Amino acid sequence: MHNYLTSVYEEGDARSALITMVQALNHAKNGVDIVSGTRVRTHFARPKWNKVLSKLSSKHCNARIGVFYCGAPMLAKELSKICYEFNQQGSTKFEFHREHF
């Protein structure tokens, strides 16, 4: 499972370095995420979806993977398209689901 907090600056940006460092130290010491309070570590930045799905499909061949999204409709459309494209390429299938609040 991956959790992204996208309102933070891009990964590697000096402005997000402190929160990333605190997160890494706390997770290493306590095994708990500072944002969610769970073992699932929060990534601070916008994900590079092609890279994320590529890694997942390589690691989990022939699997069905749920992709859950809550946010802006434009990104939902883009993410749904990326999932569809990956489904056409390989044996791993991404099932896209979105929430509306």
Short mmCIF file of C-alpha atoms in Angstrom, two decimals:
data_model
loop_
_atom_site.label_atom_id
_atom_site.label_comp_id
_atom_site.label_asym_id
_atom_site.label_seq_id
_atom_site.Cartn_x
_atom_site.Cartn_y
_atom_site.Cartn_z
CA MET A 1 0.00 0.00 0.00
CA HIS A 2 1.21 3.50 -0.83
CA ASN A 3 -0.06 6.74 0.66
CA TYR A 4 0.82 10.11 -0.92
CA LEU A 5 0.50 13.57 0.63
CA THR A 6 0.56 15.69 -2.51
CA SER A 7 0.31 19.13 -0.94
CA VAL A 8 4.01 18.93 0.01
CA TYR A 9 6.76 20.07 -2.37
CA GLU A 10 8.29 17.63 -4.83
CA GLU A 11 10.44 14.82 -3.47
CA GLY A 12 14.03 16.00 -3.11
CA ASP A 13 13.03 19.66 -2.73
CA ALA A 14 14.84 21.34 0.19
CA ARG A 15 11.50 22.65 1.50
CA SER A 16 10.21 19.11 2.04
CA ALA A 17 13.48 17.67 3.33
CA LEU A 18 12.73 18.22 7.02
CA ILE A 19 9.37 16.42 7.04
CA THR A 20 10.84 13.60 4.96
CA MET A 21 13.75 13.23 7.40
CA VAL A 22 11.48 13.27 10.49
CA GLN A 23 9.22 10.70 8.82
CA ALA A 24 12.15 8.39 8.00
CA LEU A 25 13.57 8.60 11.54
CA ASN A 26 10.21 8.01 13.22
CA HIS A 27 9.37 5.12 10.90
CA ALA A 28 12.77 3.49 11.48
CA LYS A 29 12.55 3.90 15.26
CA ASN A 30 8.86 3.15 15.89
CA GLY A 31 7.66 1.50 12.67
CA VAL A 32 4.79 3.99 12.52
CA ASP A 33 3.95 6.74 10.04
CA ILE A 34 3.80 10.27 11.50
CA VAL A 35 0.78 11.22 9.36
CA SER A 36 -1.48 8.18 9.40
CA GLY A 37 -0.31 6.48 12.60
CA THR A 38 -0.12 3.17 10.71
CA ARG A 39 2.74 1.06 9.35
CA VAL A 40 2.00 2.39 5.84
CA ARG A 41 4.59 5.07 5.16
CA THR A 42 3.38 8.33 3.63
CA HIS A 43 5.27 9.65 0.61
CA PHE A 44 5.57 13.44 0.58
CA ALA A 45 5.18 14.56 -3.04
CA ARG A 46 3.16 13.87 -6.13
CA PRO A 47 3.72 10.33 -7.36
CA LYS A 48 5.24 9.55 -10.72
CA TRP A 49 2.46 7.14 -11.66
CA ASN A 50 4.22 5.37 -14.52
CA LYS A 51 7.15 4.58 -12.22
CA VAL A 52 4.87 3.41 -9.38
CA LEU A 53 2.77 1.13 -11.59
CA SER A 54 5.83 -0.18 -13.42
CA LYS A 55 7.47 -1.24 -10.13
CA LEU A 56 4.24 -2.86 -8.93
CA SER A 57 3.72 -4.78 -12.17
CA SER A 58 7.32 -6.04 -12.11
CA LYS A 59 7.06 -7.12 -8.48
CA HIS A 60 3.58 -8.68 -8.76
CA CYS A 61 3.34 -10.46 -12.11
CA ASN A 62 -0.09 -11.87 -13.00
CA ALA A 63 -1.68 -10.08 -10.02
CA ARG A 64 -4.80 -7.94 -9.76
CA ILE A 65 -3.94 -4.69 -7.97
CA GLY A 66 -6.52 -2.22 -6.70
CA VAL A 67 -5.79 1.46 -7.28
CA PHE A 68 -7.90 3.68 -5.02
CA TYR A 69 -8.07 7.43 -5.60
CA CYS A 70 -9.78 10.33 -3.86
CA GLY A 71 -9.24 13.79 -5.27
CA ALA A 72 -9.64 16.05 -8.28
CA PRO A 73 -11.61 14.61 -11.24
CA MET A 74 -8.92 15.55 -13.79
CA LEU A 75 -6.31 13.41 -12.07
CA ALA A 76 -8.82 10.57 -11.70
CA LYS A 77 -9.25 10.56 -15.47
CA GLU A 78 -5.48 10.57 -16.02
CA LEU A 79 -4.85 7.81 -13.48
CA SER A 80 -7.64 5.68 -14.93
CA LYS A 81 -6.03 6.04 -18.38
CA ILE A 82 -2.60 5.06 -17.05
CA CYS A 83 -4.09 1.96 -15.39
CA TYR A 84 -5.82 1.05 -18.66
CA GLU A 85 -2.56 1.44 -20.61
CA PHE A 86 -0.66 -0.79 -18.18
CA ASN A 87 -3.44 -3.39 -18.39
CA GLN A 88 -2.92 -3.57 -22.16
CA GLN A 89 0.84 -4.10 -21.83
CA GLY A 90 1.33 -6.92 -19.38
CA SER A 91 -0.04 -9.66 -17.18
CA THR A 92 -0.58 -7.47 -14.09
CA LYS A 93 -4.04 -5.90 -14.01
CA PHE A 94 -4.79 -2.63 -12.24
CA GLU A 95 -8.36 -2.10 -11.06
CA PHE A 96 -9.06 1.61 -10.73
CA HIS A 97 -11.55 2.85 -8.11
CA ARG A 98 -12.32 6.43 -7.15
CA GLU A 99 -14.14 8.07 -4.28
CA HIS A 100 -16.30 11.19 -4.38
CA PHE A 101 -16.73 13.36 -1.31
#
